[in-house]
Short mmCIF file of C-alpha atoms and ligand atoms in Angstrom, two decimals:
data_model
loop_
_atom_site.label_atom_id
_atom_site.label_comp_id
_atom_site.label_asym_id
_atom_site.label_seq_id
_atom_site.Cartn_x
_atom_site.Cartn_y
_atom_site.Cartn_z
CA MET A 1 18.40 -2.81 -5.98
CA GLU A 2 18.25 0.99 -6.09
CA PHE A 3 15.22 2.96 -4.92
CA GLY A 4 14.24 6.60 -5.07
CA PHE A 5 12.38 7.81 -1.99
CA LEU A 6 10.19 10.95 -1.94
CA GLY A 7 8.96 12.26 1.41
CA LEU A 8 10.95 11.98 4.63
CA GLY A 9 8.34 12.65 7.29
CA ILE A 10 7.82 10.43 10.32
CA MET A 11 7.12 7.38 8.15
CA GLY A 12 9.28 8.06 5.10
CA LYS A 13 12.41 8.67 7.15
CA ALA A 14 12.05 5.39 9.07
CA MET A 15 11.26 3.43 5.91
CA ALA A 16 14.15 4.87 3.90
CA ILE A 17 16.59 4.18 6.75
CA ASN A 18 15.36 0.58 6.84
CA LEU A 19 16.03 0.15 3.15
CA LEU A 20 19.55 1.57 3.59
CA ARG A 21 20.23 -0.70 6.57
CA HIS A 22 19.30 -3.71 4.48
CA GLY A 23 21.73 -2.88 1.68
CA PHE A 24 19.46 -1.10 -0.79
CA LYS A 25 20.86 1.99 -2.51
CA VAL A 26 18.51 4.91 -1.85
CA THR A 27 18.27 8.34 -3.49
CA ILE A 28 16.08 10.69 -1.46
CA TRP A 29 14.16 13.90 -1.99
CA ASN A 30 12.15 15.92 0.50
CA ARG A 31 10.38 19.25 0.03
CA THR A 32 12.20 20.57 3.10
CA LEU A 33 15.73 19.76 2.01
CA SER A 34 17.29 19.84 5.50
CA LYS A 35 15.44 16.63 6.41
CA CYS A 36 17.73 14.79 3.98
CA ASP A 37 20.86 15.40 6.10
CA GLU A 38 20.35 12.60 8.60
CA LEU A 39 19.74 10.07 5.85
CA VAL A 40 22.89 11.12 4.01
CA GLN A 41 24.74 10.01 7.14
CA HIS A 42 23.10 6.59 6.69
CA GLY A 43 24.43 6.44 3.11
CA ALA A 44 21.63 7.97 1.03
CA SER A 45 22.23 10.14 -2.05
CA VAL A 46 20.12 13.26 -2.57
CA GLY A 47 18.17 14.14 -5.72
CA GLU A 48 17.39 17.79 -6.44
CA THR A 49 13.80 17.21 -7.54
CA PRO A 50 11.31 14.33 -7.81
CA ALA A 51 12.07 14.30 -11.55
CA THR A 52 15.82 13.81 -11.04
CA VAL A 53 15.18 10.98 -8.56
CA VAL A 54 12.90 9.18 -11.01
CA LYS A 55 15.40 9.72 -13.82
CA LYS A 56 18.14 8.09 -11.73
CA CYS A 57 16.22 5.16 -10.20
CA LYS A 58 14.20 2.39 -11.81
CA TYR A 59 11.92 2.27 -8.74
CA THR A 60 10.72 5.31 -6.78
CA ILE A 61 8.67 5.12 -3.56
CA ALA A 62 6.62 8.08 -2.27
CA MET A 63 5.43 8.58 1.32
CA LEU A 64 3.61 11.92 1.36
CA SER A 65 1.14 13.60 3.66
CA ASP A 66 -2.14 13.60 1.75
CA PRO A 67 -3.81 13.63 -1.70
CA SER A 68 -2.74 17.17 -2.50
CA ALA A 69 0.94 16.41 -1.75
CA ALA A 70 0.76 13.12 -3.69
CA LEU A 71 -0.66 14.92 -6.74
CA SER A 72 1.74 17.85 -6.50
CA VAL A 73 4.86 15.66 -6.45
CA VAL A 74 3.69 13.81 -9.56
CA PHE A 75 2.10 16.56 -11.66
CA ASP A 76 3.93 19.80 -10.77
CA LYS A 77 7.01 21.17 -12.54
CA ASP A 78 10.07 18.96 -11.94
CA GLY A 79 7.67 16.24 -10.83
CA VAL A 80 7.65 12.48 -11.24
CA LEU A 81 5.95 12.54 -14.66
CA GLU A 82 8.89 14.23 -16.39
CA HIS A 83 11.00 11.07 -16.49
CA ILE A 84 8.46 8.32 -15.80
CA ASN A 85 8.69 6.61 -19.20
CA GLY A 86 9.95 3.05 -18.49
CA LYS A 87 10.18 3.73 -14.73
CA CYS A 88 8.24 2.35 -11.74
CA TYR A 89 6.41 4.46 -9.14
CA ILE A 90 5.13 3.09 -5.83
CA ASP A 91 2.95 5.46 -3.82
CA MET A 92 2.73 4.36 -0.17
CA SER A 93 0.95 7.52 1.06
CA THR A 94 -2.59 7.25 2.45
CA VAL A 95 -4.84 8.83 -0.18
CA ASP A 96 -8.30 8.20 -1.62
CA ALA A 97 -8.92 5.83 -4.55
CA ASP A 98 -9.62 8.70 -7.00
CA THR A 99 -6.25 10.31 -6.31
CA SER A 100 -4.47 7.01 -6.71
CA SER A 101 -6.32 6.21 -9.96
CA LYS A 102 -5.54 9.63 -11.41
CA ILE A 103 -1.84 9.14 -10.69
CA SER A 104 -1.92 5.57 -12.01
CA GLU A 105 -3.66 6.41 -15.29
CA THR A 106 -1.37 9.33 -16.06
CA ILE A 107 1.79 7.38 -15.26
CA LYS A 108 0.68 4.44 -17.41
CA ALA A 109 -0.25 6.79 -20.27
CA LYS A 110 3.31 8.12 -20.17
CA GLY A 111 4.86 4.65 -20.33
CA GLY A 112 5.49 4.14 -16.60
CA TYR A 113 4.38 1.46 -14.14
CA PHE A 114 2.36 2.10 -10.98
CA LEU A 115 1.61 0.41 -7.69
CA GLU A 116 -0.25 1.88 -4.75
CA ALA A 117 0.91 0.49 -1.43
CA PRO A 118 -0.39 2.34 1.63
CA VAL A 119 0.64 0.89 4.96
CA SER A 120 -0.95 0.08 8.28
CA GLY A 121 1.31 0.54 11.30
CA SER A 122 2.84 3.64 12.73
CA LYS A 123 6.27 5.12 13.52
CA LYS A 124 7.56 2.16 15.56
CA PRO A 125 6.44 -0.54 13.09
CA ALA A 126 8.03 1.58 10.34
CA GLU A 127 11.30 1.70 12.30
CA ASP A 128 11.14 -2.04 13.00
CA GLY A 129 10.15 -3.11 9.46
CA GLN A 130 6.82 -4.39 10.77
CA LEU A 131 4.33 -2.52 8.57
CA ILE A 132 1.35 -4.16 6.88
CA ILE A 133 1.49 -3.30 3.18
CA LEU A 134 -1.79 -2.95 1.24
CA ALA A 135 -0.75 -3.01 -2.40
CA ALA A 136 -2.78 -2.84 -5.59
CA GLY A 137 -2.13 -2.12 -9.26
CA ASP A 138 0.62 -3.61 -11.40
CA LYS A 139 1.09 -7.21 -10.18
CA ALA A 140 4.40 -7.70 -12.01
CA LEU A 141 5.76 -4.59 -10.30
CA TYR A 142 4.47 -5.88 -6.95
CA ASP A 143 6.40 -9.11 -7.46
CA GLU A 144 9.56 -7.21 -8.45
CA VAL A 145 9.56 -5.00 -5.34
CA LEU A 146 8.68 -7.71 -2.81
CA PRO A 147 12.30 -7.83 -1.55
CA ALA A 148 11.88 -4.19 -0.46
CA PHE A 149 8.39 -4.79 0.98
CA ASP A 150 9.84 -7.69 2.97
CA VAL A 151 12.25 -5.24 4.60
CA LEU A 152 9.60 -2.57 5.24
CA GLY A 153 6.81 -4.81 6.44
CA LYS A 154 5.85 -8.01 8.19
CA LYS A 155 3.15 -8.88 5.63
CA SER A 156 2.16 -7.63 2.17
CA PHE A 157 -1.28 -8.03 0.62
CA PHE A 158 -1.94 -7.68 -3.11
CA LEU A 159 -5.52 -6.45 -3.42
CA GLY A 160 -6.11 -6.26 -7.18
CA GLU A 161 -6.91 -3.10 -9.10
CA VAL A 162 -5.68 0.38 -8.18
CA GLY A 163 -7.95 1.93 -5.57
CA ASN A 164 -8.39 -1.23 -3.51
CA GLY A 165 -5.25 -0.53 -1.46
CA ALA A 166 -6.40 3.02 -0.75
CA LYS A 167 -9.89 1.84 0.21
CA MET A 168 -8.59 -0.92 2.50
CA LYS A 169 -6.31 1.54 4.28
CA LEU A 170 -9.17 4.01 4.79
CA VAL A 171 -11.47 1.30 6.15
CA VAL A 172 -8.80 0.24 8.65
CA ASN A 173 -8.16 3.81 9.75
CA VAL A 174 -11.80 4.79 10.12
CA ILE A 175 -12.18 1.87 12.53
CA MET A 176 -9.03 2.97 14.36
CA GLY A 177 -10.21 6.60 14.64
CA SER A 178 -13.61 5.56 15.98
CA MET A 179 -12.00 3.17 18.48
CA MET A 180 -9.65 5.90 19.69
CA ASN A 181 -12.62 8.13 20.51
CA ALA A 182 -14.53 5.37 22.32
CA PHE A 183 -11.37 4.57 24.30
CA SER A 184 -10.82 8.20 25.18
CA GLU A 185 -14.41 8.61 26.39
CA GLY A 186 -14.08 5.48 28.50
CA LEU A 187 -10.85 6.69 30.13
CA THR A 188 -12.47 10.03 30.91
CA LEU A 189 -15.64 8.41 32.26
CA ALA A 190 -13.58 6.14 34.51
CA GLU A 191 -11.61 9.08 35.89
CA ARG A 192 -14.60 11.41 36.41
CA SER A 193 -16.67 8.71 38.08
CA GLY A 194 -13.97 8.07 40.66
CA LEU A 195 -12.29 4.99 39.20
CA ASN A 196 -8.58 4.52 38.66
CA PRO A 197 -8.13 4.69 34.85
CA GLY A 198 -4.89 2.70 35.16
CA THR A 199 -6.95 -0.17 36.57
CA LEU A 200 -9.32 0.22 33.61
CA LEU A 201 -6.34 -0.36 31.29
CA ASP A 202 -5.53 -3.59 33.15
CA VAL A 203 -9.14 -4.75 32.96
CA LEU A 204 -9.39 -3.98 29.24
CA ASP A 205 -6.14 -5.76 28.52
CA LEU A 206 -7.42 -9.02 29.98
CA GLY A 207 -10.70 -9.10 28.09
CA ALA A 208 -12.09 -9.62 24.60
CA ILE A 209 -11.49 -6.00 23.51
CA SER A 210 -7.79 -6.01 24.38
CA ASN A 211 -5.77 -4.58 21.48
CA GLY A 212 -2.37 -3.14 20.61
CA MET A 213 -3.61 0.43 20.33
CA PHE A 214 -5.15 0.55 23.82
CA LYS A 215 -1.98 -1.06 25.20
CA LEU A 216 0.36 1.37 23.44
CA LYS A 217 -1.57 4.62 23.76
CA GLY A 218 -3.40 4.14 27.10
CA PRO A 219 -0.43 4.79 29.43
CA THR A 220 0.74 7.88 27.51
CA MET A 221 -2.80 9.29 27.30
CA LEU A 222 -3.08 9.02 31.08
CA GLN A 223 0.11 11.10 31.29
CA ASN A 224 -1.28 13.70 28.81
CA SER A 225 1.71 12.87 26.61
CA TYR A 226 1.11 13.02 22.87
CA SER A 227 4.48 12.92 21.11
CA PRO A 228 3.45 12.39 17.47
CA ALA A 229 3.74 8.91 15.99
CA PHE A 230 0.61 9.32 13.86
CA PRO A 231 -0.19 13.05 13.66
CA LEU A 232 -3.80 13.90 14.52
CA LYS A 233 -4.22 15.98 11.35
CA ARG A 234 -3.38 12.87 9.28
CA GLN A 235 -5.93 10.75 11.16
CA GLN A 236 -8.57 13.43 10.57
CA LYS A 237 -7.67 13.43 6.86
CA ASP A 238 -8.26 9.67 6.83
CA MET A 239 -11.63 10.06 8.59
CA ARG A 240 -12.61 12.68 6.00
CA LEU A 241 -11.59 10.44 3.08
CA ALA A 242 -13.28 7.37 4.60
CA LEU A 243 -16.51 9.30 5.16
CA ALA A 244 -16.41 10.39 1.51
CA LEU A 245 -16.04 6.70 0.57
CA GLY A 246 -19.08 6.04 2.75
CA ASP A 247 -20.99 8.79 0.88
CA GLU A 248 -20.10 7.26 -2.48
CA ASN A 249 -21.34 3.86 -1.37
CA ALA A 250 -24.38 5.08 0.62
CA VAL A 251 -22.99 3.60 3.82
CA SER A 252 -24.37 5.30 6.93
CA MET A 253 -21.45 5.94 9.31
CA PRO A 254 -22.76 7.84 12.36
CA VAL A 255 -20.01 6.57 14.68
CA ALA A 256 -17.22 7.60 12.29
CA ALA A 257 -18.91 10.96 11.66
CA ALA A 258 -18.96 11.69 15.39
CA ALA A 259 -15.32 10.62 15.71
CA ASN A 260 -14.41 12.90 12.82
CA GLU A 261 -16.07 15.82 14.62
CA ALA A 262 -13.93 15.11 17.68
CA PHE A 263 -10.75 15.11 15.57
CA LYS A 264 -11.86 18.37 13.91
CA LYS A 265 -12.43 19.89 17.34
CA ALA A 266 -8.95 18.77 18.37
CA ARG A 267 -7.51 20.43 15.26
CA SER A 268 -9.37 23.64 16.10
CA MET A 269 -7.73 23.49 19.54
CA GLY A 270 -4.31 23.50 17.84
CA LEU A 271 -3.60 19.81 18.46
CA GLY A 272 -3.19 18.73 14.81
CA ASP A 273 0.57 18.14 14.99
CA LEU A 274 0.35 16.01 18.14
CA ASP A 275 -0.35 12.29 18.12
CA PHE A 276 -3.93 11.34 17.18
CA SER A 277 -4.46 10.16 20.77
CA ALA A 278 -4.50 13.89 21.70
CA VAL A 279 -8.19 13.79 20.75
CA HIS A 280 -8.44 12.83 24.44
CA GLU A 281 -7.87 16.52 25.27
CA THR A 282 -11.21 17.48 23.67
CA LEU A 283 -12.96 15.84 26.62
CA LYS A 284 -11.09 17.97 29.12
CA ALA A 285 -12.88 21.22 28.32
CA PRO A 286 -14.12 23.05 31.44
CA ASP A 287 -16.88 21.07 33.10
CA HIS A 288 -19.98 23.27 33.64
CA SER A 289 -22.05 20.55 35.27
CA SER A 290 -23.42 21.38 38.70
N1 NDP B 301 2.58 8.42 10.98
C1 NDP B 301 1.93 7.29 10.90
O1 NDP B 301 1.74 6.60 11.92
C2 NDP B 301 1.36 6.76 9.62
C3 NDP B 301 1.18 7.59 8.53
N2 NDP B 301 0.66 7.06 7.38
C4 NDP B 301 0.48 7.90 6.19
O2 NDP B 301 1.77 8.10 5.64
C5 NDP B 301 1.86 9.39 5.03
C6 NDP B 301 3.02 10.17 5.66
O3 NDP B 301 2.71 10.31 7.03
P1 NDP B 301 3.77 10.90 8.08
O4 NDP B 301 5.14 10.51 7.68
O5 NDP B 301 3.26 10.54 9.42
O6 NDP B 301 3.55 12.46 7.84
P2 NDP B 301 4.57 13.67 8.06
O7 NDP B 301 3.72 14.87 8.27
O8 NDP B 301 5.57 13.34 9.10
O9 NDP B 301 5.33 13.77 6.65
C7 NDP B 301 4.66 14.25 5.52
C8 NDP B 301 5.61 14.27 4.34
O10 NDP B 301 4.92 14.82 3.19
C9 NDP B 301 5.68 15.91 2.67
N3 NDP B 301 4.80 16.90 2.04
C10 NDP B 301 3.70 17.49 2.55
N4 NDP B 301 3.14 18.33 1.66
C11 NDP B 301 3.92 18.28 0.55
C12 NDP B 301 3.87 18.90 -0.73
N5 NDP B 301 2.88 19.75 -1.04
N6 NDP B 301 4.83 18.61 -1.62
C13 NDP B 301 5.83 17.73 -1.31
N7 NDP B 301 5.94 17.11 -0.13
C14 NDP B 301 4.99 17.38 0.80
C15 NDP B 301 6.40 16.48 3.87
O11 NDP B 301 7.48 17.30 3.44
P3 NDP B 301 8.08 18.42 4.43
O12 NDP B 301 9.07 17.70 5.29
O13 NDP B 301 8.68 19.41 3.51
O14 NDP B 301 6.92 18.99 5.21
C16 NDP B 301 6.84 15.18 4.54
O15 NDP B 301 7.94 14.61 3.88
C17 NDP B 301 0.49 10.04 5.22
O16 NDP B 301 -0.28 9.81 4.08
C18 NDP B 301 -0.07 9.29 6.42
O17 NDP B 301 -1.49 9.30 6.47
C19 NDP B 301 0.36 5.72 7.24
C20 NDP B 301 0.55 4.88 8.28
C21 NDP B 301 1.04 5.34 9.57
O1 LIG B 302 -2.22 5.23 9.61
C1 LIG B 302 -1.84 5.04 10.75
C2 LIG B 302 -1.55 3.73 11.28
O2 LIG B 302 -1.20 3.63 12.48
O3 LIG B 302 -1.65 2.75 10.52
#
């Protein structure tokens, strides 16, 4: 099977390499062309534009930063739409349901096929083929691309109509962003009140609120080390989109709103390109208490 792949950031690069390792032919495109070089060494071909990739491949996957990037790659000059007639497009970026629906409707109107398939799981699960895939849209297309999803992920869900994948992903990430802030406050409180925060990690890990994120991020947060797996600016984008979903559905989300403010503060401190766990740094502002 041959796939096009648009977007070689942290996630896209790992996912495209996985496809190549498992024998898929992959034709890549990235806005910053130099990021294609490493994948060429793994056997990828390079397309000059999104349009040329779609023209060449029956199936094209996109893994792009945000709604504006997802729309630009489809609708702009030399974009996906130019050769979409009879072709299949799978957008795995995290976007809102409106963005995904707009892309879906336009692609279908031009004779193409569309599946949204955002993923849960970060850089390491992407490298290890252990993502959780949240697909929705064209069920026949979903069934056709399952061999690729089986390489990229440990489990795929088909969630029905376009928009449901985007919504599920945002719900998961708004919980994750809120949890990260609660965790960060707890680590800081432990430290400032004279406890060993490393011991707190051990205590948490043995109890009912033990989870993979605390386990993975706790030790690096205690070392003030925030090498980006999931960039903070992307987590804040997901909080923003999830809060908008809350607005639409009249769901009061005070915890998520407060967490979003903390991520915004972190961005204003210049931490947007670091891992989302760098929100921890917002609690380290000078202490003026007496
Ligand atoms: N990192 C993670 O842990 C996870 C991320 N996600 C989601 O996956 C998506 C990708 O995330 P990630 O790989 O971390 O992000 P990165 O910032 O590493 O990569 C973003 C990609 O989008 C491209 N891009 C940005 N703007 C445009 C544009 N206007 N036109 C064309 N291409 C553009 C970038 O190109 P260029 O190289 O030129 O900048 C790059 O290829 C996001 O939606 C994110 O929320 C989902 C699960 C986990
Ligand atoms: O979107 C991020 C993730 O870890 O999932």
